[in-house]
PDB file of C-alpha atoms in Angstrom:
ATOM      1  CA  UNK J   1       0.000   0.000   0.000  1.00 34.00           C
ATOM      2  CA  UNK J   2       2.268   2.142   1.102  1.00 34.00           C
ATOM      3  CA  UNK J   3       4.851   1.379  -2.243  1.00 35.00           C
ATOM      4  CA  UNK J   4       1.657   2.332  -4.312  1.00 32.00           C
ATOM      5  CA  UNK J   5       0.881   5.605  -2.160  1.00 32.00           C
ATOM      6  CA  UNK J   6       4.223   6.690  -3.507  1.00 37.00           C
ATOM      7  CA  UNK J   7       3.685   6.147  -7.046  1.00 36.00           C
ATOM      8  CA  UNK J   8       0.528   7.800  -7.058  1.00 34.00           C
ATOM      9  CA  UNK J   9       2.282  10.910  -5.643  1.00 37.00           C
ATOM     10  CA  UNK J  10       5.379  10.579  -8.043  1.00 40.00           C
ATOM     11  CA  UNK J  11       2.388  10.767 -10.785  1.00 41.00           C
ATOM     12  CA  UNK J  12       0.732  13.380  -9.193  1.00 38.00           C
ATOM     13  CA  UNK J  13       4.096  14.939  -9.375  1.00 41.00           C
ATOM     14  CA  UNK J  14       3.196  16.689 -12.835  1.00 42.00           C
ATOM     15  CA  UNK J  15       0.106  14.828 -14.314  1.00 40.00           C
ATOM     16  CA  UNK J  16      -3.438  16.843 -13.824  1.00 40.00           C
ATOM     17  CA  UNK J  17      -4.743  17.439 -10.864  1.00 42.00           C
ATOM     18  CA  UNK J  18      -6.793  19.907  -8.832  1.00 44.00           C
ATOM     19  CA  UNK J  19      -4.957  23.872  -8.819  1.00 44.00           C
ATOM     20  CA  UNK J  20      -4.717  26.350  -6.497  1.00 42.00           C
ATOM     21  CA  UNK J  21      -3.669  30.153  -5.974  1.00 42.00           C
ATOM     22  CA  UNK J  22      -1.601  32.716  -3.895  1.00 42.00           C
ATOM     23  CA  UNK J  23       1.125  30.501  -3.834  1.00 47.00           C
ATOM     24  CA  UNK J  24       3.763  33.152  -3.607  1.00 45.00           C
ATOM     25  CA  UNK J  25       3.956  36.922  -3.836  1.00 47.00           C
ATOM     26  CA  UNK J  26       4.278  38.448  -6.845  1.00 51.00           C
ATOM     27  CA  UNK J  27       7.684  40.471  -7.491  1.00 56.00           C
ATOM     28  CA  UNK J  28      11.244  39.869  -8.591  1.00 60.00           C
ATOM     29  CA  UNK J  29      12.526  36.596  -8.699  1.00 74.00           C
ATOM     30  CA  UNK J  30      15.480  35.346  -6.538  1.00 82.00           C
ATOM     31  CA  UNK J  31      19.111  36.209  -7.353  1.00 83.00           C
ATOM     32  CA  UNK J  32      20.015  33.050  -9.025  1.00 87.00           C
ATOM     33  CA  UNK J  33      16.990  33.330 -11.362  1.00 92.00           C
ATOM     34  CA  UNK J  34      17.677  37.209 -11.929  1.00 88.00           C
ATOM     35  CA  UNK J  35      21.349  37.031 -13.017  1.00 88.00           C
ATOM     36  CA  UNK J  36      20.172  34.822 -15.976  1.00 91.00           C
ATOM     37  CA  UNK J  37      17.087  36.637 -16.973  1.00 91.00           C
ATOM     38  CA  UNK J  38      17.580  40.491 -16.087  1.00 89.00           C
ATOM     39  CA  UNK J  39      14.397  42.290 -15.287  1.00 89.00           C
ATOM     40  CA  UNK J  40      12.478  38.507 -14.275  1.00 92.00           C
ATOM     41  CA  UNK J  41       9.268  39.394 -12.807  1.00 94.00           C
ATOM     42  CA  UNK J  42       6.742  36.659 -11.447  1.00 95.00           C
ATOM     43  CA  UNK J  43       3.976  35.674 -14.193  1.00 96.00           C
ATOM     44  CA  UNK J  44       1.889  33.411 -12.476  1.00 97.00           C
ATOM     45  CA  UNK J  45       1.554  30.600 -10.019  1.00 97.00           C
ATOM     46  CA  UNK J  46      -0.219  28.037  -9.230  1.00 97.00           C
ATOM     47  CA  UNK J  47      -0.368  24.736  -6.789  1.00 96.00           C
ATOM     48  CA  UNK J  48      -0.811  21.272  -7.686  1.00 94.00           C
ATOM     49  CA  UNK J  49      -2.860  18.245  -5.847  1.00 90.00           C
ATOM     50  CA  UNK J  50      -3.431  15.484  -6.884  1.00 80.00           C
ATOM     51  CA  UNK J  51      -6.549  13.311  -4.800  1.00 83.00           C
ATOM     52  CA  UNK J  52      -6.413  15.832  -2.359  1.00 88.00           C
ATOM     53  CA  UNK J  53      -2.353  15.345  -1.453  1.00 91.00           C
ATOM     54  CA  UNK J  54      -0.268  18.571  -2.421  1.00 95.00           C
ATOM     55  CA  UNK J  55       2.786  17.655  -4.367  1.00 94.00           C
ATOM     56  CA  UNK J  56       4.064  21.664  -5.136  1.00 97.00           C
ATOM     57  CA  UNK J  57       3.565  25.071  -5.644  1.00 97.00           C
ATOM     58  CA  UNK J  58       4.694  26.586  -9.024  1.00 98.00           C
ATOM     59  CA  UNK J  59       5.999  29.668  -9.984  1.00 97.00           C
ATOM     60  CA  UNK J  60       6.693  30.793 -13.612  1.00 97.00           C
ATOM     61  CA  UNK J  61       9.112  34.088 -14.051  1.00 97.00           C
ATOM     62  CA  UNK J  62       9.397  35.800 -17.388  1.00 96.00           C
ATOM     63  CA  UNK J  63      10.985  38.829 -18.234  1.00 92.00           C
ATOM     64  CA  UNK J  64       8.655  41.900 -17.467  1.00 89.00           C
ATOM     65  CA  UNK J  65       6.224  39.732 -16.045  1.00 92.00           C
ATOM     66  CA  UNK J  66       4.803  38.597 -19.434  1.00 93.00           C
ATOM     67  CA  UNK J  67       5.363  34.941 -20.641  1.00 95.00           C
ATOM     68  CA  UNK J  68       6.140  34.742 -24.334  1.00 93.00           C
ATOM     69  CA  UNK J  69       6.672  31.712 -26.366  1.00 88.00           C
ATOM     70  CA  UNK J  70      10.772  30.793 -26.629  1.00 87.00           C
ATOM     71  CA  UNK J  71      11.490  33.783 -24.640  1.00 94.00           C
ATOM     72  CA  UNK J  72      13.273  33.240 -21.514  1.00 96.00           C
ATOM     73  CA  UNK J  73      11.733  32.098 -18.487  1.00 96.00           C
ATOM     74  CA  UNK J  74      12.368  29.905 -14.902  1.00 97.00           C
ATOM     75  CA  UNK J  75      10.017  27.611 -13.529  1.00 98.00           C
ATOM     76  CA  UNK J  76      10.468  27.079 -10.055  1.00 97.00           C
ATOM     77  CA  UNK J  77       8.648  24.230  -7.493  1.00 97.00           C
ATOM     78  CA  UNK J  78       8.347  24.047  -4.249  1.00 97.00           C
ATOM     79  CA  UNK J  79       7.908  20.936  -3.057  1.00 97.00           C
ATOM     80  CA  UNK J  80       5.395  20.005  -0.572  1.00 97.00           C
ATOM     81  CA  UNK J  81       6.086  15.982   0.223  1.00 95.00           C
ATOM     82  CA  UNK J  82       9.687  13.439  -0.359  1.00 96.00           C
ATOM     83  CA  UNK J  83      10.084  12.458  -3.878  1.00 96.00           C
ATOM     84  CA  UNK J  84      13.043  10.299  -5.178  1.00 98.00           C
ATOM     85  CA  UNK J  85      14.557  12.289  -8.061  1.00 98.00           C
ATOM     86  CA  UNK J  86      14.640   9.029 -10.076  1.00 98.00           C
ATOM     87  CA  UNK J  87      10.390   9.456  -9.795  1.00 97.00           C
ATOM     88  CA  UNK J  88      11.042  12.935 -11.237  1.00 97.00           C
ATOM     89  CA  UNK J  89      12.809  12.192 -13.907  1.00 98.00           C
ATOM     90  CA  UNK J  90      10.684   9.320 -15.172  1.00 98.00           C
ATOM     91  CA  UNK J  91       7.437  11.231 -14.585  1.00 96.00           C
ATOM     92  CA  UNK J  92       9.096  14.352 -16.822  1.00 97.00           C
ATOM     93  CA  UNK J  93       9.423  11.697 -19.072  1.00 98.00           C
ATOM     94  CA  UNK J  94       6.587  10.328 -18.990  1.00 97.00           C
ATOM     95  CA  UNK J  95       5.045  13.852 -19.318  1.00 97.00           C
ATOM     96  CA  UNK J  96       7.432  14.655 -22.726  1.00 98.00           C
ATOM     97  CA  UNK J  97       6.071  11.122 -24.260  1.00 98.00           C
ATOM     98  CA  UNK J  98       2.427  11.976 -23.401  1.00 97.00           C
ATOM     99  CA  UNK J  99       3.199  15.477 -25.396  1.00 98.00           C
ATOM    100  CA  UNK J 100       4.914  13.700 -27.985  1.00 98.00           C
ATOM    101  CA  UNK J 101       7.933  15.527 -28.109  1.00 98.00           C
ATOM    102  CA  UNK J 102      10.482  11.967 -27.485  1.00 97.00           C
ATOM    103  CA  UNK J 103      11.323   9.451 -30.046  1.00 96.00           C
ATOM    104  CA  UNK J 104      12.233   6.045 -27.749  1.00 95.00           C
ATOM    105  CA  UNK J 105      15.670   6.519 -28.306  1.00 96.00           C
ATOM    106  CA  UNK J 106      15.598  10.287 -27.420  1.00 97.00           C
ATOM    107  CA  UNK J 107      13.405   9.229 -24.358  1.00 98.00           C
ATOM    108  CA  UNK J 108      15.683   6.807 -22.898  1.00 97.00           C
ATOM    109  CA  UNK J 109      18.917   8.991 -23.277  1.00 98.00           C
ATOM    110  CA  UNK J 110      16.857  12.017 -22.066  1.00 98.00           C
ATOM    111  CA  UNK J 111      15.552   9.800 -18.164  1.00 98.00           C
ATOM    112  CA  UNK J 112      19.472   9.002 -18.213  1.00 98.00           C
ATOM    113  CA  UNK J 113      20.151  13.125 -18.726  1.00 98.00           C
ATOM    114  CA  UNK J 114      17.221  14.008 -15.891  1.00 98.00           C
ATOM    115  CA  UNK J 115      18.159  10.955 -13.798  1.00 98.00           C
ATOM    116  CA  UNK J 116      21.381  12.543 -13.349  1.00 98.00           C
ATOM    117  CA  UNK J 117      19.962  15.854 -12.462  1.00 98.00           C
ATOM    118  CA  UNK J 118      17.257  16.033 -10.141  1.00 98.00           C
ATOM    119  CA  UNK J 119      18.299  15.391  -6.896  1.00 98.00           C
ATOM    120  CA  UNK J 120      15.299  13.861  -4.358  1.00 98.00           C
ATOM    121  CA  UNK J 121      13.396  16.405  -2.789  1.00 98.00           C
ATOM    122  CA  UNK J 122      11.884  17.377   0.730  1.00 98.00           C
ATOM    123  CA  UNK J 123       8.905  18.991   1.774  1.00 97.00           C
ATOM    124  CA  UNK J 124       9.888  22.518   1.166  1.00 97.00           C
ATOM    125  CA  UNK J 125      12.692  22.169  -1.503  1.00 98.00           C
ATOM    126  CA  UNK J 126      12.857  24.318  -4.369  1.00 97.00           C
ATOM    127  CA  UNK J 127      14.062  22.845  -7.483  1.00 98.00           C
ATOM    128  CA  UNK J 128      13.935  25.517 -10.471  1.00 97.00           C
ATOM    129  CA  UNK J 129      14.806  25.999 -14.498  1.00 97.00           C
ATOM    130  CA  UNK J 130      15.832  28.570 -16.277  1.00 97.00           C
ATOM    131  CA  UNK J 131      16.066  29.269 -19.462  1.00 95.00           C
ATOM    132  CA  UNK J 132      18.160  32.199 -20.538  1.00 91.00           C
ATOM    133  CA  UNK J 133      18.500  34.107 -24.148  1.00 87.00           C
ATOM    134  CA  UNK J 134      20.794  31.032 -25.798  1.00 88.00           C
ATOM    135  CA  UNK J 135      22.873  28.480 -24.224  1.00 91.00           C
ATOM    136  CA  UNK J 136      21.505  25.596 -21.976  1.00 96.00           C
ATOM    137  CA  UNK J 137      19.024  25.544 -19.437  1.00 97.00           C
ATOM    138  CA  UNK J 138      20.281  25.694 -15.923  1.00 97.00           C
ATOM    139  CA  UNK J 139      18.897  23.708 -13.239  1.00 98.00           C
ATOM    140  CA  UNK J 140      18.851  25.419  -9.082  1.00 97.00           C
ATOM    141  CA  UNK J 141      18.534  23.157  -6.273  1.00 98.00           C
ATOM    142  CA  UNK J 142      17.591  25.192  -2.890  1.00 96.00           C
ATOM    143  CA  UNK J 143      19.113  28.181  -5.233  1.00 95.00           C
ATOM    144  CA  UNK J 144      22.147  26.225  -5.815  1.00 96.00           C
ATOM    145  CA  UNK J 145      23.466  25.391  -9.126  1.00 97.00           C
ATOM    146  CA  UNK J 146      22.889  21.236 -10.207  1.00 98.00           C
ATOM    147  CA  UNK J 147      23.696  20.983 -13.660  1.00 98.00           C
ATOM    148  CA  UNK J 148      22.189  22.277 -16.587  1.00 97.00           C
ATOM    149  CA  UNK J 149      20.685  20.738 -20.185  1.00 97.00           C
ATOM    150  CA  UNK J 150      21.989  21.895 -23.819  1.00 96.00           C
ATOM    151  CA  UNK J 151      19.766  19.911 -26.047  1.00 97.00           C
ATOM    152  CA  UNK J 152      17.536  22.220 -27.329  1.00 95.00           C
ATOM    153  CA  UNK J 153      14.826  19.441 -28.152  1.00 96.00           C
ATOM    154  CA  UNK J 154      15.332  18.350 -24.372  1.00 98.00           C
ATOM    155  CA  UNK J 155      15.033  21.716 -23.337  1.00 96.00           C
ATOM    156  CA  UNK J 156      11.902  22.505 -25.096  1.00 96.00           C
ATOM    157  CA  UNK J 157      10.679  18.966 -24.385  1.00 98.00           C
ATOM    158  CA  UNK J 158      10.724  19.798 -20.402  1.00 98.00           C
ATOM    159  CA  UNK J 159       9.706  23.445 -20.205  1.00 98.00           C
ATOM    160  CA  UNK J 160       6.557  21.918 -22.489  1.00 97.00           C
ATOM    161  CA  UNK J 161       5.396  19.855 -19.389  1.00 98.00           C
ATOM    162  CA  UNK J 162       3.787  22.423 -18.225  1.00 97.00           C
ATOM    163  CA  UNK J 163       3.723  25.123 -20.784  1.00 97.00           C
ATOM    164  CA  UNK J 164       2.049  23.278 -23.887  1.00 97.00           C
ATOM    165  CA  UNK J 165      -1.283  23.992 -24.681  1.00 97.00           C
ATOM    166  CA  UNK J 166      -1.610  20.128 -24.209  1.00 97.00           C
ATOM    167  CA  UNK J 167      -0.115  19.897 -21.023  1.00 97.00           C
ATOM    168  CA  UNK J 168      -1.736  17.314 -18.529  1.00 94.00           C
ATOM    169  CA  UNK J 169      -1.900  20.314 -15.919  1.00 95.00           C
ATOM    170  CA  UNK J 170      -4.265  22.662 -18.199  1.00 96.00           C
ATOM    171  CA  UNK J 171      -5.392  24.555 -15.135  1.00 95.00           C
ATOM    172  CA  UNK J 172      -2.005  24.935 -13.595  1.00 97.00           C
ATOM    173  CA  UNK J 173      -0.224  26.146 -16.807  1.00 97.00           C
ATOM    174  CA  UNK J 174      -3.346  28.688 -17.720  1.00 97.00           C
ATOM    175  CA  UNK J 175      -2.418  29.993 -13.753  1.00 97.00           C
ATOM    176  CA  UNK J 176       1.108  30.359 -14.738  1.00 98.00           C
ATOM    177  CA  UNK J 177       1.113  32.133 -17.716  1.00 97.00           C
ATOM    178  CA  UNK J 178      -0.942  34.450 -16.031  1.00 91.00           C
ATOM    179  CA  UNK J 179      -4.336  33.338 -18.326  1.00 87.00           C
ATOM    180  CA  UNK J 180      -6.569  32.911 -14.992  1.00 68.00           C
ATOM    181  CA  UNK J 181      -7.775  34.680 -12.233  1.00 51.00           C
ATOM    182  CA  UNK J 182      -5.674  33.659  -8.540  1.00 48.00           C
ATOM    183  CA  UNK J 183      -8.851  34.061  -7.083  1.00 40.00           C
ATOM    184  CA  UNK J 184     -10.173  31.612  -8.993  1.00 39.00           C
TER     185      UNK J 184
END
């Protein structure tokens, strides 16, 4: 019970689930965010539960506070239970194959690429991406630097979870792109 518990909260990790607001003051974003995207404002945010459990708050940045398609960006989670970062990576997978954005071969060297990212996470942990102008993505544990992606397909591929129109999340991404109401 308890092993299945757990993978229903590693899905809930980034599949659909219920949304909610005011999950973090609007304003500049933190220093590690702002030195790659001058002028970074907040966008939008959102929280995501899945069956009731909380599994994060989101936050998208953007420059002047307005997201725009392949413009630079950071998407940063709080965490709100323990997941493995193994569980992250195959759910961000899982997430990129449901979009359609991973050939097999591009999906098993991209859970080897994430695998070796995402460290596990704590109630409270922040892990966040940012994409800057060019070059590759850069990944922030806790604000701290963890590594960092250069293939732009993989890039793409993982910002899409929860930016693509088709995104399992609808409600979550229309909250952080700043497309519905907080007080909703």
């Amino acid at each position: 019970m308890r092993i299945a518990l757990g993978m229903l909260l590693a899905g809930a990790l980034l599949a659909g689930g219920g949304c909610a607001s005011d999950v973090r003051a609007a304003g500049p974003a933190d220093t590690h965010i702002s030195n790659l995207i001058p002028g970074a404002q907040r966008v939008g945010a959102g929280r995501l539960t899945w069956f009731g459990f909380h599994a994060y708050d989101a936050v998208l940045y953007a420059e002047n506070a307005r997201f725009v398609e392949n413009a630079p960006l950071a998407l940063e989670l709080t965490y709100a239970r323990t997941f493995k970062g193994a569980s992250i990576a195959e759910r961000s997978i899982g997430e990129i194959r449901k979009l359609g954005l991973a050939s097999d071969a591009e999906a098993g060297e991209w859970l080897d690429v994430l695998t070796g990212l995402f460290p596990d996470v704590r109630n409270g942990d922040r892990l966040a991406g940012v994409q800057a102008a060019s070059g590759p993505a850069q990944f922030f544990h806790n604000g701290r630097p963890i590594g960092s992606i250069a293939n732009e397909r993989l890039k793409r591929a993982f910002f899409a979870i929860w930016l693509d129109p088709r995104t399992s999340a609808p409600d979550l991404r229309n909250r952080l792109i700043g497309t519905t109401s907080a007080s909703k």
